GROMACS .gro file of C-alpha atoms in nm:
model
  322
    1MET     CA    1  -1.827   1.213  -2.625
    2THR     CA    2  -2.055   0.917  -2.696
    3PRO     CA    3  -2.132   0.718  -2.380
    4PRO     CA    4  -2.124   0.340  -2.393
    5PRO     CA    5  -2.451   0.153  -2.425
    6PRO     CA    6  -2.601   0.068  -2.090
    7PRO     CA    7  -2.513  -0.273  -1.951
    8PRO     CA    8  -2.777  -0.523  -1.848
    9PRO     CA    9  -2.956  -0.434  -1.524
   10PRO     CA   10  -2.711  -0.485  -1.236
   11LEU     CA   11  -2.751  -0.782  -1.014
   12GLY     CA   12  -2.674  -0.557  -0.719
   13ARG     CA   13  -2.441  -0.608  -0.429
   14SER     CA   14  -2.656  -0.828  -0.212
   15ARG     CA   15  -2.543  -1.041   0.073
   16ASN     CA   16  -2.360  -1.360  -0.005
   17LYS     CA   17  -2.350  -1.677   0.200
   18ASP     CA   18  -2.128  -1.501   0.456
   19GLY     CA   19  -2.399  -1.243   0.523
   20PHE     CA   20  -2.189  -0.943   0.422
   21ALA     CA   21  -2.053  -0.765   0.118
   22PHE     CA   22  -1.761  -0.526   0.077
   23ASP     CA   23  -1.970  -0.243  -0.063
   24PRO     CA   24  -1.805   0.102  -0.056
   25ALA     CA   25  -2.152   0.257  -0.028
   26LEU     CA   26  -2.159   0.112   0.326
   27ASP     CA   27  -2.511   0.152   0.469
   28ASP     CA   28  -2.616   0.438   0.240
   29THR     CA   29  -2.894   0.249   0.063
   30GLU     CA   30  -3.004   0.558  -0.127
   31LEU     CA   31  -2.653   0.597  -0.267
   32ALA     CA   32  -2.643   0.229  -0.366
   33GLY     CA   33  -2.967   0.267  -0.563
   34VAL     CA   34  -2.845   0.582  -0.738
   35ARG     CA   35  -2.519   0.407  -0.826
   36ASP     CA   36  -2.713   0.124  -0.990
   37ALA     CA   37  -2.912   0.380  -1.188
   38LEU     CA   38  -2.592   0.553  -1.300
   39VAL     CA   39  -2.448   0.222  -1.418
   40GLN     CA   40  -2.748   0.200  -1.651
   41GLY     CA   41  -2.696   0.556  -1.778
   42ARG     CA   42  -2.962   0.727  -1.567
   43TRP     CA   43  -2.774   1.025  -1.429
   44GLY     CA   44  -3.086   1.213  -1.324
   45GLU     CA   45  -3.092   1.022  -0.995
   46SER     CA   46  -2.732   1.132  -0.926
   47ARG     CA   47  -2.832   1.494  -0.987
   48THR     CA   48  -3.117   1.466  -0.737
   49LEU     CA   49  -2.906   1.288  -0.475
   50LEU     CA   50  -2.615   1.533  -0.490
   51ALA     CA   51  -2.845   1.835  -0.487
   52ARG     CA   52  -3.016   1.701  -0.175
   53THR     CA   53  -2.679   1.625  -0.009
   54GLY     CA   54  -2.592   1.994  -0.018
   55ARG     CA   55  -2.296   2.117   0.186
   56ASP     CA   56  -2.267   1.809   0.407
   57TRP     CA   57  -1.909   1.778   0.286
   58ASP     CA   58  -1.826   1.437   0.430
   59ARG     CA   59  -2.143   1.286   0.285
   60ARG     CA   60  -2.096   1.465  -0.046
   61GLY     CA   61  -1.739   1.338  -0.076
   62HIS     CA   62  -1.843   0.985   0.016
   63ARG     CA   63  -2.121   0.981  -0.240
   64LEU     CA   64  -1.911   1.131  -0.519
   65VAL     CA   65  -1.630   0.882  -0.460
   66VAL     CA   66  -1.863   0.582  -0.463
   67LEU     CA   67  -2.039   0.701  -0.778
   68GLY     CA   68  -1.708   0.785  -0.944
   69MET     CA   69  -1.567   0.437  -0.885
   70GLU     CA   70  -1.797   0.275  -1.140
   71PRO     CA   71  -1.616   0.202  -1.471
   72ASN     CA   72  -1.866   0.389  -1.690
   73SER     CA   73  -1.924   0.684  -1.457
   74ALA     CA   74  -1.701   0.919  -1.655
   75ALA     CA   75  -1.903   0.867  -1.973
   76TRP     CA   76  -2.238   0.929  -1.804
   77ALA     CA   77  -2.102   1.223  -1.604
   78GLU     CA   78  -1.975   1.374  -1.927
   79GLU     CA   79  -2.321   1.335  -2.081
   80TRP     CA   80  -2.467   1.514  -1.778
   81ARG     CA   81  -2.199   1.784  -1.797
   82LEU     CA   82  -2.274   1.848  -2.165
   83ALA     CA   83  -2.645   1.873  -2.090
   84GLU     CA   84  -2.588   2.104  -1.793
   85PRO     CA   85  -2.249   2.277  -1.836
   86ASP     CA   86  -2.301   2.499  -1.531
   87SER     CA   87  -2.371   2.208  -1.294
   88VAL     CA   88  -2.110   2.194  -1.019
   89ASP     CA   89  -2.237   1.848  -0.924
   90ALA     CA   90  -2.181   1.714  -1.277
   91ALA     CA   91  -1.832   1.865  -1.278
   92ALA     CA   92  -1.745   1.712  -0.940
   93LEU     CA   93  -1.872   1.366  -1.041
   94TYR     CA   94  -1.681   1.388  -1.369
   95ALA     CA   95  -1.364   1.478  -1.176
   96CYS     CA   96  -1.400   1.181  -0.939
   97ALA     CA   97  -1.471   0.944  -1.227
   98LYS     CA   98  -1.168   1.069  -1.419
   99VAL     CA   99  -0.947   1.009  -1.117
  100PHE     CA  100  -1.058   0.647  -1.088
  101ARG     CA  101  -1.006   0.599  -1.461
  102ALA     CA  102  -0.651   0.730  -1.417
  103LEU     CA  103  -0.592   0.490  -1.129
  104ARG     CA  104  -0.706   0.203  -1.352
  105GLY     CA  105  -0.462   0.314  -1.623
  106LYS     CA  106  -0.742   0.428  -1.856
  107GLU     CA  107  -0.671   0.801  -1.831
  108ASP     CA  108  -0.373   1.035  -1.827
  109PRO     CA  109  -0.327   1.145  -1.462
  110ALA     CA  110  -0.241   1.497  -1.580
  111ALA     CA  111  -0.576   1.519  -1.761
  112ALA     CA  112  -0.757   1.393  -1.450
  113ARG     CA  113  -0.582   1.655  -1.238
  114GLU     CA  114  -0.690   1.933  -1.472
  115VAL     CA  115  -1.053   1.815  -1.462
  116CYS     CA  116  -1.040   1.821  -1.081
  117ARG     CA  117  -0.897   2.172  -1.076
  118ALA     CA  118  -1.163   2.289  -1.321
  119ALA     CA  119  -1.433   2.149  -1.090
  120ALA     CA  120  -1.268   2.319  -0.793
  121ARG     CA  121  -1.278   2.654  -0.975
  122MET     CA  122  -1.649   2.612  -1.045
  123TYR     CA  123  -1.735   2.562  -0.677
  124PRO     CA  124  -1.454   2.708  -0.461
  125ALA     CA  125  -1.615   2.613  -0.128
  126ASP     CA  126  -1.638   2.243  -0.214
  127PRO     CA  127  -1.356   2.022  -0.081
  128SER     CA  128  -1.467   1.729  -0.300
  129PRO     CA  129  -1.258   1.805  -0.614
  130TRP     CA  130  -0.958   1.841  -0.385
  131LEU     CA  131  -1.046   1.509  -0.223
  132ALA     CA  132  -1.039   1.354  -0.572
  133LEU     CA  133  -0.698   1.513  -0.630
  134LEU     CA  134  -0.575   1.369  -0.300
  135ILE     CA  135  -0.696   1.020  -0.397
  136LEU     CA  136  -0.495   1.055  -0.718
  137ALA     CA  137  -0.190   1.201  -0.541
  138ARG     CA  138  -0.203   0.911  -0.294
  139HIS     CA  139  -0.076   0.695  -0.582
  140THR     CA  140   0.092   0.936  -0.825
  141GLY     CA  141   0.202   1.245  -0.633
  142THR     CA  142   0.491   1.355  -0.414
  143ASP     CA  143   0.481   1.410  -0.039
  144GLU     CA  144   0.476   1.785  -0.094
  145GLU     CA  145   0.187   1.763  -0.342
  146ARG     CA  146  -0.016   1.550  -0.104
  147LEU     CA  147   0.036   1.792   0.182
  148GLN     CA  148  -0.059   2.091  -0.032
  149ILE     CA  149  -0.377   1.920  -0.152
  150PHE     CA  150  -0.465   1.806   0.200
  151ASP     CA  151  -0.432   2.166   0.318
  152GLN     CA  152  -0.679   2.268   0.046
  153VAL     CA  153  -0.931   2.009   0.168
  154ARG     CA  154  -0.884   2.098   0.534
  155GLY     CA  155  -0.911   2.467   0.458
  156ARG     CA  156  -1.263   2.399   0.332
  157HIS     CA  157  -1.366   2.139   0.591
  158ARG     CA  158  -1.137   2.106   0.892
  159GLU     CA  159  -1.272   1.765   0.993
  160HIS     CA  160  -1.281   1.601   0.650
  161HIS     CA  161  -1.287   1.233   0.739
  162HIS     CA  162  -1.172   1.075   0.413
  163ALA     CA  163  -0.891   1.325   0.360
  164HIS     CA  164  -0.750   1.259   0.707
  165HIS     CA  165  -0.760   0.884   0.643
  166LEU     CA  166  -0.574   0.931   0.314
  167MET     CA  167  -0.303   1.145   0.473
  168THR     CA  168  -0.266   0.894   0.754
  169ALA     CA  169  -0.210   0.612   0.505
  170CYS     CA  170   0.042   0.822   0.312
  171LEU     CA  171   0.242   0.928   0.617
  172ALA     CA  172   0.244   0.572   0.755
  173GLU     CA  173   0.441   0.462   0.450
  174HIS     CA  174   0.745   0.667   0.546
  175GLN     CA  175   0.976   0.395   0.674
  176GLN     CA  176   1.341   0.415   0.773
  177GLY     CA  177   1.536   0.134   0.930
  178ASP     CA  178   1.420  -0.209   1.037
  179ARG     CA  179   1.184  -0.129   1.323
  180ASP     CA  180   0.884   0.079   1.414
  181ASP     CA  181   0.957   0.426   1.545
  182PRO     CA  182   0.735   0.505   1.846
  183PHE     CA  183   0.774   0.872   1.752
  184HIS     CA  184   0.684   0.820   1.387
  185GLU     CA  185   0.528   1.124   1.223
  186VAL     CA  186   0.200   0.944   1.150
  187TYR     CA  187   0.140   0.901   1.521
  188ASP     CA  188   0.201   1.271   1.577
  189PHE     CA  189  -0.027   1.362   1.286
  190ALA     CA  190  -0.313   1.145   1.414
  191ALA     CA  191  -0.276   1.272   1.771
  192TRP     CA  192  -0.271   1.633   1.647
  193ALA     CA  193  -0.583   1.583   1.433
  194ALA     CA  194  -0.767   1.417   1.721
  195GLU     CA  195  -0.673   1.696   1.960
  196GLN     CA  196  -0.779   1.965   1.714
  197ALA     CA  197  -1.118   1.806   1.649
  198PRO     CA  198  -1.433   1.867   1.854
  199ALA     CA  199  -1.509   1.612   2.124
  200ASP     CA  200  -1.776   1.440   1.913
  201SER     CA  201  -1.570   1.420   1.592
  202PRO     CA  202  -1.486   1.079   1.442
  203LEU     CA  203  -1.131   1.208   1.398
  204CYS     CA  204  -1.088   1.123   1.764
  205ALA     CA  205  -1.046   0.763   1.641
  206LEU     CA  206  -0.769   0.857   1.396
  207PRO     CA  207  -0.484   0.732   1.622
  208VAL     CA  208  -0.623   0.378   1.577
  209ILE     CA  209  -0.615   0.425   1.199
  210ALA     CA  210  -0.253   0.542   1.222
  211HIS     CA  211  -0.155   0.242   1.430
  212THR     CA  212  -0.318   0.002   1.184
  213GLU     CA  213  -0.168   0.168   0.877
  214ARG     CA  214   0.174   0.139   1.037
  215TYR     CA  215   0.114  -0.232   1.085
  216ARG     CA  216   0.039  -0.264   0.712
  217VAL     CA  217   0.367  -0.096   0.622
  218LEU     CA  218   0.573  -0.286   0.879
  219ALA     CA  219   0.427  -0.620   0.775
  220HIS     CA  220   0.500  -0.550   0.407
  221ALA     CA  221   0.859  -0.468   0.506
  222GLY     CA  222   0.894  -0.795   0.700
  223ILE     CA  223   0.935  -0.613   1.031
  224GLU     CA  224   0.606  -0.743   1.169
  225PRO     CA  225   0.450  -1.086   1.101
  226ARG     CA  226   0.220  -1.092   0.801
  227ASP     CA  227  -0.039  -1.263   1.018
  228PRO     CA  228  -0.165  -0.990   1.253
  229THR     CA  229  -0.271  -1.248   1.512
  230ARG     CA  230   0.099  -1.321   1.569
  231SER     CA  231   0.203  -0.958   1.591
  232GLY     CA  232   0.281  -0.775   1.912
  233HIS     CA  233   0.201  -0.448   1.739
  234TRP     CA  234  -0.138  -0.433   1.910
  235LYS     CA  235  -0.015  -0.502   2.262
  236SER     CA  236   0.231  -0.222   2.340
  237ARG     CA  237   0.142   0.023   2.614
  238ARG     CA  238   0.090   0.306   2.366
  239ALA     CA  239  -0.126   0.087   2.142
  240ARG     CA  240  -0.348  -0.014   2.434
  241GLN     CA  241  -0.388   0.350   2.538
  242VAL     CA  242  -0.484   0.453   2.186
  243MET     CA  243  -0.736   0.174   2.146
  244LYS     CA  244  -0.889   0.225   2.491
  245ALA     CA  245  -0.936   0.596   2.422
  246ALA     CA  246  -1.099   0.525   2.086
  247PHE     CA  247  -1.329   0.256   2.226
  248ASP     CA  248  -1.431   0.478   2.520
  249TRP     CA  249  -1.497   0.760   2.276
  250TRP     CA  250  -1.719   0.533   2.068
  251LEU     CA  251  -1.914   0.426   2.376
  252GLU     CA  252  -1.977   0.790   2.465
  253TRP     CA  253  -2.046   0.941   2.124
  254GLY     CA  254  -2.125   0.666   1.874
  255TYR     CA  255  -2.170   0.916   1.583
  256GLU     CA  256  -2.444   0.710   1.421
  257GLU     CA  257  -2.514   0.967   1.150
  258HIS     CA  258  -2.166   1.002   1.001
  259PRO     CA  259  -2.159   0.857   0.647
  260ARG     CA  260  -1.819   0.687   0.696
  261ARG     CA  261  -1.856   0.575   1.057
  262LEU     CA  262  -1.846   0.209   0.950
  263VAL     CA  263  -1.494   0.256   0.820
  264ASP     CA  264  -1.382   0.356   1.169
  265LEU     CA  265  -1.579   0.074   1.330
  266ASN     CA  266  -1.404  -0.184   1.109
  267PHE     CA  267  -1.062  -0.045   1.202
  268LEU     CA  268  -1.151  -0.039   1.570
  269ALA     CA  269  -1.295  -0.393   1.565
  270HIS     CA  270  -0.980  -0.515   1.387
  271ALA     CA  271  -0.760  -0.349   1.649
  272LYS     CA  272  -0.961  -0.472   1.945
  273TYR     CA  273  -0.969  -0.826   1.815
  274HIS     CA  274  -0.591  -0.836   1.765
  275GLU     CA  275  -0.534  -0.668   2.098
  276GLY     CA  276  -0.696  -0.974   2.251
  277ARG     CA  277  -1.022  -0.816   2.367
  278PRO     CA  278  -1.283  -1.018   2.177
  279TRP     CA  279  -1.575  -0.904   2.393
  280GLU     CA  280  -1.516  -0.543   2.290
  281ALA     CA  281  -1.462  -0.651   1.930
  282ALA     CA  282  -1.794  -0.838   1.945
  283ALA     CA  283  -1.979  -0.518   2.040
  284LEU     CA  284  -1.824  -0.347   1.738
  285PHE     CA  285  -1.904  -0.640   1.507
  286HIS     CA  286  -2.266  -0.613   1.619
  287ARG     CA  287  -2.275  -0.248   1.508
  288ILE     CA  288  -2.093  -0.324   1.182
  289GLY     CA  289  -2.343  -0.590   1.085
  290ARG     CA  290  -2.297  -0.683   0.721
  291HIS     CA  291  -2.108  -0.363   0.634
  292ALA     CA  292  -1.753  -0.495   0.642
  293THR     CA  293  -1.477  -0.299   0.469
  294LYS     CA  294  -1.184  -0.454   0.285
  295GLU     CA  295  -0.940  -0.239   0.478
  296PRO     CA  296  -0.802  -0.325   0.730
  297TRP     CA  297  -0.909  -0.690   0.708
  298SER     CA  298  -0.689  -0.729   0.399
  299TYR     CA  299  -0.376  -0.598   0.574
  300PRO     CA  300  -0.109  -0.661   0.472
  301ASP     CA  301  -0.207  -0.887   0.179
  302ARG     CA  302  -0.467  -1.123   0.318
  303ASP     CA  303  -0.808  -1.236   0.195
  304PRO     CA  304  -1.039  -0.987   0.370
  305ARG     CA  305  -1.341  -1.215   0.349
  306LYS     CA  306  -1.165  -1.500   0.527
  307THR     CA  307  -1.003  -1.279   0.790
  308TYR     CA  308  -1.323  -1.089   0.866
  309ARG     CA  309  -1.529  -1.407   0.887
  310ALA     CA  310  -1.274  -1.574   1.117
  311ALA     CA  311  -1.244  -1.271   1.348
  312HIS     CA  312  -1.620  -1.225   1.361
  313ALA     CA  313  -1.678  -1.591   1.445
  314ALA     CA  314  -1.408  -1.596   1.713
  315ALA     CA  315  -1.528  -1.274   1.879
  316THR     CA  316  -1.901  -1.347   1.867
  317GLY     CA  317  -1.898  -1.720   1.919
  318GLY     CA  318  -2.014  -1.787   1.564
  319THR     CA  319  -2.316  -1.555   1.568
  320ASP     CA  320  -2.454  -1.498   1.220
  321ILE     CA  321  -2.361  -1.175   1.044
  322ARG     CA  322  -2.674  -0.962   0.998
   0.00000   0.00000   0.00000
């Protein structure tokens, strides 16, 4: 396979006039630099980064997904794989890149699935190829397939952050009737995962993710207002209990070292703001800084930049995003 010629040096994903950028690398500056090198065809930096990441499965999955998102990643990962056919890191990156090509309609999903399974066979302990399969199944698979793949991820890393978020989003989309079910399965799933996790695990915040994903589905269905500021979804007794528990957990534990903690902080800030507790949201915005995430500020189909900027300004009194 002949890789494409390298593009001009990337301009990077620097701050814009709002002070923030929706960068999936979040605050992993090392990952962002390696991604820019990969865009230019320098896969040696990816090899070094992934080797150093080791068996930190959440960080490994995060880094592979971000690297695999780039349009030319599959070509450069294939070059690496041909140079080092026994490299489990090259195989995992190639699998992730193939999945994102399939999601962009540039690859047969069946071929992407086979590449993922081949990578999984090369490194049986690694949940990352199964994470890639779950990302693909999120859009192309059945409920049974998603559950089977999720079980494969969880069997390798019981607290896999990204996989639990994906399953939460999938389960939230099961909708019957014209109202929210307070006993919906996604709420049970999130509560179960939080209860099973250690006290310091970020999965303790998963009930907030479930609540927000249900809002997305209900708003798309016309059951909740499409403007979350007009929705009562955040003000029920159960919602308040869930959000208080998550905020109290954050105050106690903080989990500053988790590679995807900023995803949770964005969901929690979004929930606290719409609950009508701007002072708590402001504390979360301070920790988020410029690392905003498109979800959930885009829910259900809104401009995430505008909604994030407006919520940040209202909660913080117009303090600059830093």
